[in-house]
């Protein structure tokens, strides 16, 4: 009996295991190995151990063939800051809305869910070019502001970091909404009543009960938004220009333009390590905070 | 002495999704004295929970007043009311330790940490949970959660403790134990308890006074004995325990005659006219029909149910009408189905509800 059950379980789990084994672990291993190989002259790799790829970022380049440039880590740092702003903006927009939606009738909740997922039905590139139209010097916003007379020169909105964060917030909002909404919906209303019954004012109830109770959703949403934001290259490509360059664009350039695969791979490995570390610390902090938020 | 809680002409109307309106509270008046254990009893939808929530401040009244210690609470928000609630689901804060749950009211009031720890310890001792301070609610049993909820609601020394069916989630044995404990706790802390339940046994066990509610109105208020023995309406008689209700015509001088012609001797004074006679199953005595006492009702056993300490019988009177329910102690000599029996009673225990309904 046991045996048949475990066989059945294995047959259910093996497709995904094999799939991920080949198509996730495999490429990851290739990237890890490539990051320690010598770049080929016209792309590809030469099978020699070569640590300068990392040296270029961290400062032990020989200064003859490979040059140390602090700009790579700077861009990584900047990308993480932009991703963080994206997370914060998404949270600020989404959190109040989830409470509102969770009070709607079942039917309206379903309708709202449909609205939230509506953008997925159109191509991302098309939507980003729409933003381009909105933000460019002769775009809708500038035209309107010029016409009203608030400004007499078009604002530089497009090809800035601001434009990139704006675009990322726009794209990521549904990913923040779903986990936060799930935790807000689960929130037991009698906890709020109990808190106010015991003498807590609105803000005390929010800080001591509502926030900690919904923290798992906030943490989940933040992680889901942060990770793809850090490494994003499509949105900065369209909206960012030279000033809004992110680490993802750098990786893309190394593989496609500079044809320096090992350096691109090394960049990827660094991004992955840093992001994983940050997320791990964040998750641990949130878990601990969940128990102590508002405690004095 | 002034009552601690006064409710005057409370009205609360809910709109239904179909566009109708339900009067959840339809002119409720109630006084609760200091130190009193009052139970709001009624079927679901009778308005008892709405009344409790109106006292707590979670529900606004459309009309009427809630006064605590003489002060009108109309514009007083829930967090400033001198009442605390024990919720049906306990509503413990799962992210906090037991001690922090219990001390929550002090925490939000800005009481210092040492004082909070000391008071939480006292309250936990009161409810018998010493040493559980650092546990999480998820590590507690149902009964323990119940006690934490009680301690939490009592720590700020409310004038009234409101309890919203707090025992309904517990199993029968624990429930009976908690009933006794709750009553003892109330004596000890000297706070008025307003307890909501739909369980008549629970109400009879704990209350100083029972308020029976139906359709947003109070049907009857009285001690458990009054409610049980002298119900004012068929609804109350039916809701509180099993009962025999016989439609009779009373002559005003001690004799009531049922539609079927059964004659009942009644000691209670009541005006002549139509009435309903109420007789509890345990007030009836079964005997063999051969040596039937005077004024006995003759009939046949139609069903017997053995329940251990008790036996339940259904008796069909020879004159007809509804079957009579009789409860007897198991004393070895039972009556069997089909046997002719006599039902006798003490005329003192028959209660008459005036009117047709």
XYZ file of C-alpha atoms in Angstrom:
653
model
C 0.000 0.000 0.000
C 2.693 2.443 1.068
C 4.706 1.448 -1.917
C 1.932 2.036 -4.376
C 1.276 5.430 -2.869
C 4.881 6.550 -3.075
C 5.102 5.270 -6.640
C 2.028 7.271 -7.507
C 3.472 10.339 -5.833
C 6.757 9.897 -7.692
C 4.958 9.687 -11.011
C 3.155 12.919 -10.240
C 6.256 14.763 -9.110
C 8.776 13.507 -11.628
C 7.691 15.611 -14.655
C 8.222 18.886 -12.831
C 11.408 17.627 -11.206
C 12.893 16.570 -14.522
C 11.722 19.747 -16.232
C 13.199 22.043 -13.610
C 16.299 19.870 -13.348
C 17.067 20.255 -17.024
C 15.826 23.757 -17.753
C 16.492 25.584 -14.495
C 19.420 23.954 -12.724
C 21.166 23.227 -16.034
C 21.364 26.811 -17.346
C 22.224 28.040 -13.865
C 25.155 25.647 -13.718
C 26.272 26.750 -17.174
C 26.179 30.418 -16.098
C 28.118 29.597 -12.929
C 30.803 27.774 -14.903
C 30.971 30.372 -17.714
C 31.482 33.156 -15.190
C 34.867 31.594 -14.410
C 36.002 31.114 -18.020
C 37.949 33.277 -20.449
C 35.869 35.229 -23.008
C 36.280 34.152 -26.614
C 37.406 36.758 -29.095
C 34.094 36.832 -31.005
C 31.734 35.600 -28.298
C 31.562 32.191 -26.713
C 34.105 30.999 -24.160
C 37.612 29.672 -24.010
C 37.959 26.854 -21.498
C 40.558 28.449 -19.227
C 40.012 29.357 -15.581
C 39.672 33.141 -15.500
C 38.763 35.135 -12.380
C 39.163 38.604 -13.920
C 35.448 38.646 -14.732
C 34.826 39.133 -11.042
C 37.953 41.234 -10.710
C 36.484 43.833 -13.066
C 33.665 44.366 -10.600
C 35.431 43.966 -7.274
C 38.790 45.567 -7.988
C 41.486 42.994 -8.712
C 41.645 43.447 -12.475
C 45.153 43.461 -13.918
C 44.685 46.869 -15.550
C 46.165 45.565 -18.827
C 43.479 43.436 -20.459
C 40.734 43.837 -17.848
C 40.012 47.106 -16.098
C 38.433 47.550 -12.680
C 35.329 49.719 -12.909
C 33.257 50.616 -9.823
C 30.404 51.511 -12.180
C 29.143 47.904 -12.267
C 28.491 47.702 -8.543
C 27.139 51.246 -8.642
C 24.596 50.237 -11.258
C 23.698 47.153 -9.254
C 23.183 49.328 -6.182
C 21.135 51.797 -8.197
C 19.019 48.962 -9.645
C 18.298 47.682 -6.172
C 17.288 51.146 -5.012
C 14.962 51.502 -7.992
C 13.482 48.086 -7.279
C 13.004 49.108 -3.657
C 11.198 52.287 -4.680
C 9.040 50.171 -6.959
C 8.152 47.868 -4.058
C 7.325 50.774 -1.753
C 5.224 52.573 -4.356
C 3.348 49.365 -5.214
C 2.645 48.778 -1.520
C 1.384 52.306 -0.956
C -0.951 52.017 -3.932
C -2.121 48.483 -3.312
C -2.546 48.169 0.456
C -5.555 50.473 0.909
C -7.189 49.081 -2.219
C -7.051 45.514 -0.908
C -9.068 46.553 2.149
C -11.618 48.249 -0.029
C -11.899 45.241 -2.353
C -12.185 42.767 0.521
C -15.313 44.605 1.664
C -17.036 44.309 -1.703
C -19.589 41.648 -2.493
C -18.352 38.347 -3.899
C -19.397 39.280 -7.420
C -17.661 42.647 -7.362
C -14.521 41.084 -5.927
C -14.402 38.727 -8.895
C -14.896 41.631 -11.265
C -12.096 43.566 -9.593
C -9.771 40.564 -9.873
C -10.543 40.490 -13.557
C -9.677 44.195 -13.851
C -6.404 43.685 -12.005
C -5.350 40.928 -14.394
C -6.612 42.777 -17.467
C -3.194 44.278 -18.417
C -1.804 40.754 -18.860
C -3.957 40.382 -21.945
C -1.914 42.969 -23.855
C 1.745 42.771 -24.799
C 4.107 44.388 -22.334
C 6.025 46.136 -25.110
C 2.871 47.737 -26.476
C 1.924 48.969 -23.016
C 5.415 50.386 -22.459
C 5.313 52.260 -25.755
C 2.013 53.713 -24.619
C 3.896 55.038 -21.573
C 6.480 56.441 -23.949
C 3.709 58.358 -25.694
C 2.440 59.649 -22.377
C 5.791 60.717 -20.962
C 7.696 62.077 -23.972
C 8.286 65.845 -24.338
C 5.415 66.168 -26.786
C 3.357 63.575 -24.909
C -0.029 63.885 -23.275
C 1.176 65.055 -19.882
C 3.543 67.707 -21.173
C 1.011 68.948 -23.732
C -1.626 69.246 -21.038
C 0.651 71.018 -18.562
C 1.890 73.407 -21.283
C -1.656 74.159 -22.363
C -2.784 74.904 -18.785
C 0.319 77.038 -18.395
C 1.828 75.421 -15.311
C 5.085 74.943 -17.213
C 6.521 76.732 -20.211
C 8.999 74.055 -21.203
C 8.285 70.331 -21.497
C 9.369 68.346 -18.440
C 12.096 65.763 -18.908
C 10.176 62.714 -17.853
C 11.073 60.137 -20.407
C 14.503 58.439 -20.265
C 14.904 59.066 -16.527
C 15.013 56.748 -13.536
C 11.679 58.198 -12.566
C 10.181 56.940 -15.815
C 11.646 53.491 -15.226
C 10.257 53.242 -11.677
C 6.920 54.520 -12.937
C 6.866 51.822 -15.593
C 7.935 49.105 -13.181
C 5.267 50.096 -10.657
C 2.709 49.951 -13.424
C 3.803 46.493 -14.518
C 4.277 45.078 -11.001
C 1.095 46.267 -9.284
C -0.868 43.067 -9.994
C 1.956 40.989 -8.527
C 1.830 43.026 -5.347
C -1.941 43.033 -5.238
C -2.577 39.308 -5.256
C -0.508 38.216 -2.203
C -1.408 41.308 -0.173
C -5.066 40.864 -1.009
C -4.926 37.201 0.009
C -3.663 38.122 3.477
C -6.049 41.056 3.919
C -8.996 38.907 2.884
C -8.010 36.292 5.468
C -7.748 38.892 8.219
C -10.318 38.088 10.898
C -12.488 41.196 11.368
C -13.214 40.233 14.963
C -9.521 40.889 15.711
C -10.045 44.513 14.741
C -13.145 44.698 16.899
C -11.333 43.023 19.782
C -8.511 45.532 19.539
C -10.837 48.512 19.578
C -12.909 46.876 22.323
C -9.771 46.698 24.452
C -9.210 50.420 24.079
C -6.954 50.710 21.018
C -7.437 53.720 18.763
C -7.534 53.274 15.020
C -3.817 53.800 14.457
C -2.936 51.504 17.364
C -5.141 48.768 15.935
C -3.470 49.274 12.567
C 0.083 49.107 13.904
C -0.419 46.378 16.485
C -2.965 44.112 14.831
C -3.741 44.771 11.168
C -0.178 45.344 9.955
C 1.390 42.337 11.713
C -1.502 40.110 10.695
C -1.103 41.061 7.020
C 2.699 41.110 7.104
C 3.087 37.710 5.402
C 1.224 39.035 2.344
C 3.251 42.227 2.326
C 6.477 40.227 2.547
C 5.377 37.866 -0.219
C 4.332 40.703 -2.510
C 7.549 42.607 -1.858
C 9.705 39.628 -2.788
C 7.689 38.893 -5.907
C 7.966 42.518 -7.040
C 11.544 43.147 -5.965
C 13.248 40.234 -7.706
C 12.023 40.779 -11.268
C 12.430 44.558 -10.801
C 16.132 44.380 -9.955
C 17.021 42.391 -13.040
C 14.508 43.967 -15.382
C 15.879 45.111 -18.736
C 12.815 45.571 -20.930
C 11.303 48.486 -19.006
C 14.578 50.466 -18.648
C 15.275 49.674 -22.301
C 12.096 51.411 -23.448
C 11.652 54.099 -20.787
C 15.088 54.518 -19.248
C 17.487 55.568 -21.962
C 21.088 56.108 -20.854
C 20.195 57.648 -17.495
C 17.829 54.875 -16.499
C 20.201 52.015 -17.272
C 19.800 49.043 -14.916
C 21.962 46.048 -14.164
C 19.747 43.875 -16.372
C 20.610 46.033 -19.387
C 24.273 45.596 -18.581
C 23.954 41.823 -18.632
C 21.974 41.987 -21.835
C 24.656 44.174 -23.452
C 27.454 41.825 -22.393
C 25.747 38.858 -24.009
C 24.299 40.505 -27.120
C 26.482 43.533 -27.932
C 29.874 43.167 -26.258
C 29.668 39.389 -26.762
C 31.512 38.883 -23.491
C 29.567 35.898 -22.168
C 31.775 35.170 -19.151
C 31.515 38.730 -17.880
C 27.744 38.732 -18.419
C 27.588 35.441 -16.536
C 29.689 36.846 -13.694
C 27.388 39.870 -13.454
C 24.386 37.530 -13.291
C 25.957 35.480 -10.519
C 26.666 38.618 -8.486
C 23.118 39.912 -8.975
C 21.724 36.569 -7.905
C 23.890 36.325 -4.801
C 23.171 39.862 -3.683
C 19.422 39.647 -4.310
C 19.154 36.273 -2.557
C 21.031 37.614 0.454
C 18.908 40.735 0.643
C 15.702 38.725 0.355
C 16.828 36.261 3.002
C 17.595 39.021 5.486
C 14.310 40.734 4.620
C 12.289 37.548 5.104
C 13.942 36.818 8.451
C 13.365 40.377 9.638
C 9.718 40.278 8.599
C 9.178 36.970 10.372
C 10.651 38.342 13.549
C 8.842 41.655 13.195
C 5.554 39.784 12.741
C 5.816 38.811 16.360
C 6.999 42.106 17.757
C 5.540 44.868 15.605
C 4.264 47.669 17.772
C 5.660 46.130 20.948
C 7.168 48.646 23.278
C -29.445 51.612 43.491
C -28.860 52.725 39.947
C -28.477 49.924 37.414
C -25.003 49.652 35.860
C -26.498 49.210 32.395
C -29.705 50.732 31.085
C -31.064 50.118 27.623
C -33.974 52.300 26.567
C -36.188 51.699 23.524
C -33.300 50.293 21.488
C -34.122 49.986 17.798
C -31.834 48.657 15.085
C -32.986 48.086 11.538
C -30.952 46.155 8.969
C -31.528 46.406 5.262
C -31.731 43.057 3.536
C -30.100 42.573 0.125
C -33.589 42.116 -1.360
C -34.474 45.670 -0.334
C -36.502 44.772 2.726
C -35.789 45.745 6.308
C -35.329 43.586 9.386
C -35.889 45.046 12.809
C -33.082 43.282 14.654
C -33.922 45.290 17.765
C -37.487 46.453 18.043
C -37.861 48.562 21.162
C -35.732 46.785 23.742
C -35.669 47.953 27.369
C -33.337 46.316 29.847
C -31.648 47.112 33.141
C -28.658 45.207 34.466
C -27.602 45.703 38.075
C -24.065 45.867 39.320
C -22.639 42.428 39.919
C -25.432 40.693 38.075
C -25.107 37.774 35.650
C -27.664 38.367 32.919
C -28.144 36.033 29.985
C -29.654 37.044 26.665
C -31.303 33.896 25.395
C -33.010 33.285 22.102
C -32.856 31.517 18.751
C -30.448 32.781 16.095
C -31.678 35.990 14.535
C -33.574 37.098 17.642
C -31.396 40.185 18.090
C -29.395 39.081 21.122
C -26.022 39.471 19.403
C -27.045 42.804 17.885
C -27.941 44.031 21.380
C -24.574 42.889 22.700
C -22.747 44.598 19.834
C -24.726 47.783 20.455
C -23.571 47.765 24.082
C -19.970 47.148 22.990
C -20.161 49.950 20.438
C -19.717 47.874 17.269
C -23.264 48.586 16.197
C -25.087 51.911 16.186
C -28.666 52.100 17.347
C -31.164 53.701 14.993
C -33.097 54.807 18.023
C -32.921 54.526 21.783
C -30.142 54.699 24.316
C -27.425 52.641 25.931
C -26.368 54.018 29.313
C -23.559 52.648 31.438
C -23.340 53.984 34.970
C -25.812 56.661 33.978
C -23.734 57.958 31.062
C -25.243 57.892 27.573
C -22.875 56.076 25.213
C -24.377 57.258 21.940
C -21.336 59.211 20.778
C -18.756 57.131 22.644
C -16.667 54.953 20.298
C -16.032 51.308 21.169
C -12.454 51.915 22.297
C -13.569 54.383 24.956
C -16.443 52.354 26.426
C -16.008 50.877 29.912
C -17.138 47.465 28.663
C -15.127 44.579 27.246
C -16.105 41.644 25.107
C -15.260 37.957 24.966
C -15.790 36.965 21.355
C -17.304 33.777 20.078
C -14.141 33.003 18.106
C -12.027 34.337 21.034
C -10.332 36.740 18.556
C -6.919 36.238 20.159
C -4.037 38.008 18.431
C -2.154 35.087 16.935
C 1.079 37.064 16.489
C 1.334 37.877 20.185
C 2.230 35.789 23.200
C -0.425 34.881 25.747
C 0.906 37.503 28.166
C 0.870 40.236 25.529
C -2.655 39.282 24.531
C -3.809 39.536 28.125
C -2.003 42.848 28.690
C -3.125 44.360 25.373
C -5.591 46.788 26.947
C -2.827 48.066 29.228
C -0.326 48.243 26.368
C -2.543 50.495 24.257
C -3.320 52.588 27.337
C 0.393 53.256 27.763
C 0.919 51.346 31.015
C 4.576 50.531 31.715
C 6.068 47.137 30.975
C 6.616 45.989 34.573
C 3.076 46.844 35.568
C 1.757 45.062 32.475
C 3.715 41.922 33.234
C 2.553 41.930 36.839
C -1.142 42.449 35.977
C -1.069 39.881 33.170
C 0.396 37.409 35.663
C -2.406 38.131 38.131
C -5.126 37.696 35.528
C -3.603 34.491 34.185
C -3.533 33.168 37.726
C -7.177 34.127 38.143
C -8.158 32.006 35.139
C -5.773 29.193 36.051
C -3.154 29.651 33.330
C -0.028 30.427 35.366
C 3.170 29.760 33.474
C 1.593 30.050 30.022
C 2.820 33.641 29.506
C 5.203 32.972 26.653
C 3.021 30.584 24.670
C 1.356 31.518 21.418
C -2.437 31.215 21.056
C -1.915 28.483 18.453
C -0.299 26.329 21.160
C -3.376 26.439 23.397
C -6.425 24.191 23.600
C -9.926 25.559 23.092
C -10.572 25.875 26.809
C -7.260 27.627 27.361
C -7.930 30.103 24.562
C -11.244 30.770 26.206
C -9.528 31.612 29.471
C -6.992 33.872 27.785
C -9.851 35.744 26.125
C -11.511 36.126 29.535
C -8.333 37.350 31.202
C -7.721 39.783 28.354
C -11.219 41.225 28.606
C -11.047 41.567 32.402
C -7.618 43.164 32.764
C -8.809 46.755 32.363
C -11.511 46.164 34.991
C -14.538 46.862 32.803
C -17.863 47.771 34.359
C -19.577 45.174 32.255
C -18.195 42.061 30.581
C -19.994 41.049 27.405
C -19.780 37.411 26.353
C -20.889 36.401 22.861
C -21.623 32.653 22.939
C -18.115 32.016 24.234
C -18.722 28.368 25.073
C -20.279 27.255 21.802
C -16.994 26.018 20.331
C -16.181 23.774 23.292
C -17.189 20.147 23.670
C -19.994 19.278 26.045
C -17.934 18.241 29.047
C -15.638 21.249 28.909
C -18.629 23.495 28.352
C -20.295 22.329 31.542
C -17.074 22.797 33.461
C -16.613 26.296 32.041
C -20.192 27.218 32.943
C -19.433 26.654 36.596
C -16.065 28.390 36.322
C -17.572 31.406 34.629
C -20.150 31.801 37.360
C -17.468 31.504 40.049
C -15.245 33.947 38.190
C -18.079 36.458 38.022
C -18.614 36.193 41.788
C -14.902 36.680 42.307
C -14.300 39.706 40.106
C -17.611 41.404 40.899
C -18.254 42.591 37.344
C -21.666 42.470 35.674
C -21.751 39.803 32.975
C -24.035 40.013 29.966
C -23.919 36.613 28.358
C -25.406 35.734 24.973
C -26.423 32.167 24.214
C -28.976 30.078 22.368
C -28.471 27.183 24.782
C -31.238 27.203 27.419
C -29.359 24.811 29.689
C -26.372 27.168 29.741
C -28.696 30.062 30.562
C -30.396 28.197 33.421
C -27.078 27.067 34.913
C -25.302 30.412 35.130
C -27.693 33.300 35.181
C -29.038 35.471 37.950
C -31.546 36.638 35.397
C -32.503 35.423 31.939
C -33.758 37.682 29.165
C -35.584 35.667 26.515
C -35.607 37.398 23.149
C -37.553 36.751 19.973
C -37.741 38.787 16.746
C -35.946 41.783 18.203
C -38.133 42.001 21.285
C -37.802 40.831 24.853
C -40.334 38.076 25.473
C -39.706 37.698 29.157
C -37.223 38.662 31.829
C -36.853 36.734 35.061
C -34.864 34.407 37.249
C -34.143 30.978 35.789
C -36.898 29.509 37.985
C -39.446 32.100 36.874
C -38.573 31.555 33.236
C -38.785 27.812 33.601
C -41.807 27.642 35.853
C -43.859 30.658 34.839
C -43.256 31.276 31.133
C -45.326 34.204 29.901
C -45.777 32.886 26.404
C -45.849 29.636 24.469
C -42.605 30.733 22.790
C -40.776 30.968 26.111
C -42.293 27.720 27.408
C -41.214 25.960 24.234
C -37.744 27.460 24.131
C -36.844 26.654 27.729
C -36.760 22.922 28.002
C -39.226 20.256 27.010
C -42.795 20.910 27.890
C -46.401 19.766 27.562
C -48.685 22.541 26.386
C -52.402 21.943 26.421
C -54.975 24.382 25.102
C -57.643 24.700 27.761
C -60.618 26.727 28.871
C -60.223 27.860 32.473
C -63.223 28.502 34.673
C -61.367 30.858 36.987
C -61.981 28.592 39.972
C -59.355 25.885 39.664
C -60.563 23.727 36.787
C -59.244 23.788 33.257
C -60.811 21.696 30.514
C -58.933 20.806 27.352
C -60.472 20.657 23.888
C -60.527 16.862 24.176
C -62.310 17.052 27.530
C -59.370 16.315 29.795
C -59.876 18.024 33.124
C -56.897 19.591 34.890
C -56.898 20.862 38.462
C -55.016 24.151 38.746
C -54.051 25.980 41.974
C -52.709 29.068 40.216
C -55.006 32.054 40.204
C -55.898 33.234 36.729
C -58.860 34.930 35.046
C -61.424 32.699 33.392
C -61.147 32.151 29.654
C -58.951 30.482 27.084
C -55.424 29.600 28.161
C -52.524 27.228 27.621
C -51.626 24.916 30.479
C -47.905 24.260 30.842
C -46.698 21.069 32.503
C -43.048 20.001 32.521
C -42.416 16.309 31.719
C -40.738 15.843 35.104
C -43.838 17.150 36.910
C -45.915 14.216 35.793
C -45.979 10.923 37.679
C -46.803 7.628 35.993
C -48.684 4.895 37.773
C -50.645 1.813 36.862
C -54.157 2.680 35.725
C -55.720 0.200 38.202
C -54.916 2.353 41.241
C -55.131 5.757 39.606
C -55.258 8.741 41.963
C -58.032 11.303 41.705
C -57.836 13.781 38.793
C -55.362 11.524 36.988
C -55.250 11.462 33.201
C -55.721 7.987 31.796
C -53.781 6.850 28.766
C -51.500 4.321 27.105
C -47.717 4.241 26.718
C -46.824 4.809 23.060
C -43.038 5.006 23.326
C -40.364 4.597 25.956
C -36.800 5.904 25.636
C -34.184 4.740 28.079
C -31.541 7.400 28.840
C -29.678 5.880 31.779
C -30.630 7.995 34.768
C -33.958 8.883 33.214
C -36.720 7.358 31.171
C -38.736 9.336 28.670
C -42.259 8.261 27.817
C -44.747 9.387 25.241
C -48.282 8.842 26.527
C -51.446 8.991 24.459
C -54.388 10.125 26.562
C -57.536 8.023 26.132
C -59.364 11.278 25.430
C -57.003 11.988 22.529
C -54.972 15.069 21.676
C -51.222 15.454 21.478
C -48.994 12.888 23.160
C -47.855 13.745 26.659
C -44.169 13.789 27.452
C -43.230 12.293 30.790
C -39.812 11.979 32.401
C -39.343 9.423 35.141
C -36.394 8.273 37.202
C -35.161 4.796 36.385
C -36.266 2.889 39.459
C -36.286 -0.574 38.040
C -40.017 -0.795 37.313
C -40.608 0.694 33.892
C -43.781 0.841 31.890
C -43.916 -0.910 28.568
C -45.363 0.263 25.283
C -49.100 -0.330 25.085
C -49.590 -0.489 28.843
C -52.501 1.453 30.349
C -51.228 4.104 32.747
C -52.430 7.044 34.796
C -50.729 10.456 34.704
C -50.924 12.361 37.981
C -49.586 15.772 38.937
C -49.498 18.321 41.687
C -52.042 21.090 40.894
C -49.473 23.587 42.212
C -47.073 23.046 39.317
C -49.494 23.701 36.484
C -48.907 27.115 34.967
C -51.465 28.857 32.791
C -50.572 31.182 29.918
C -53.525 33.389 29.244
C -54.917 33.827 25.776
C -55.536 31.921 22.603
C -52.175 31.923 20.917
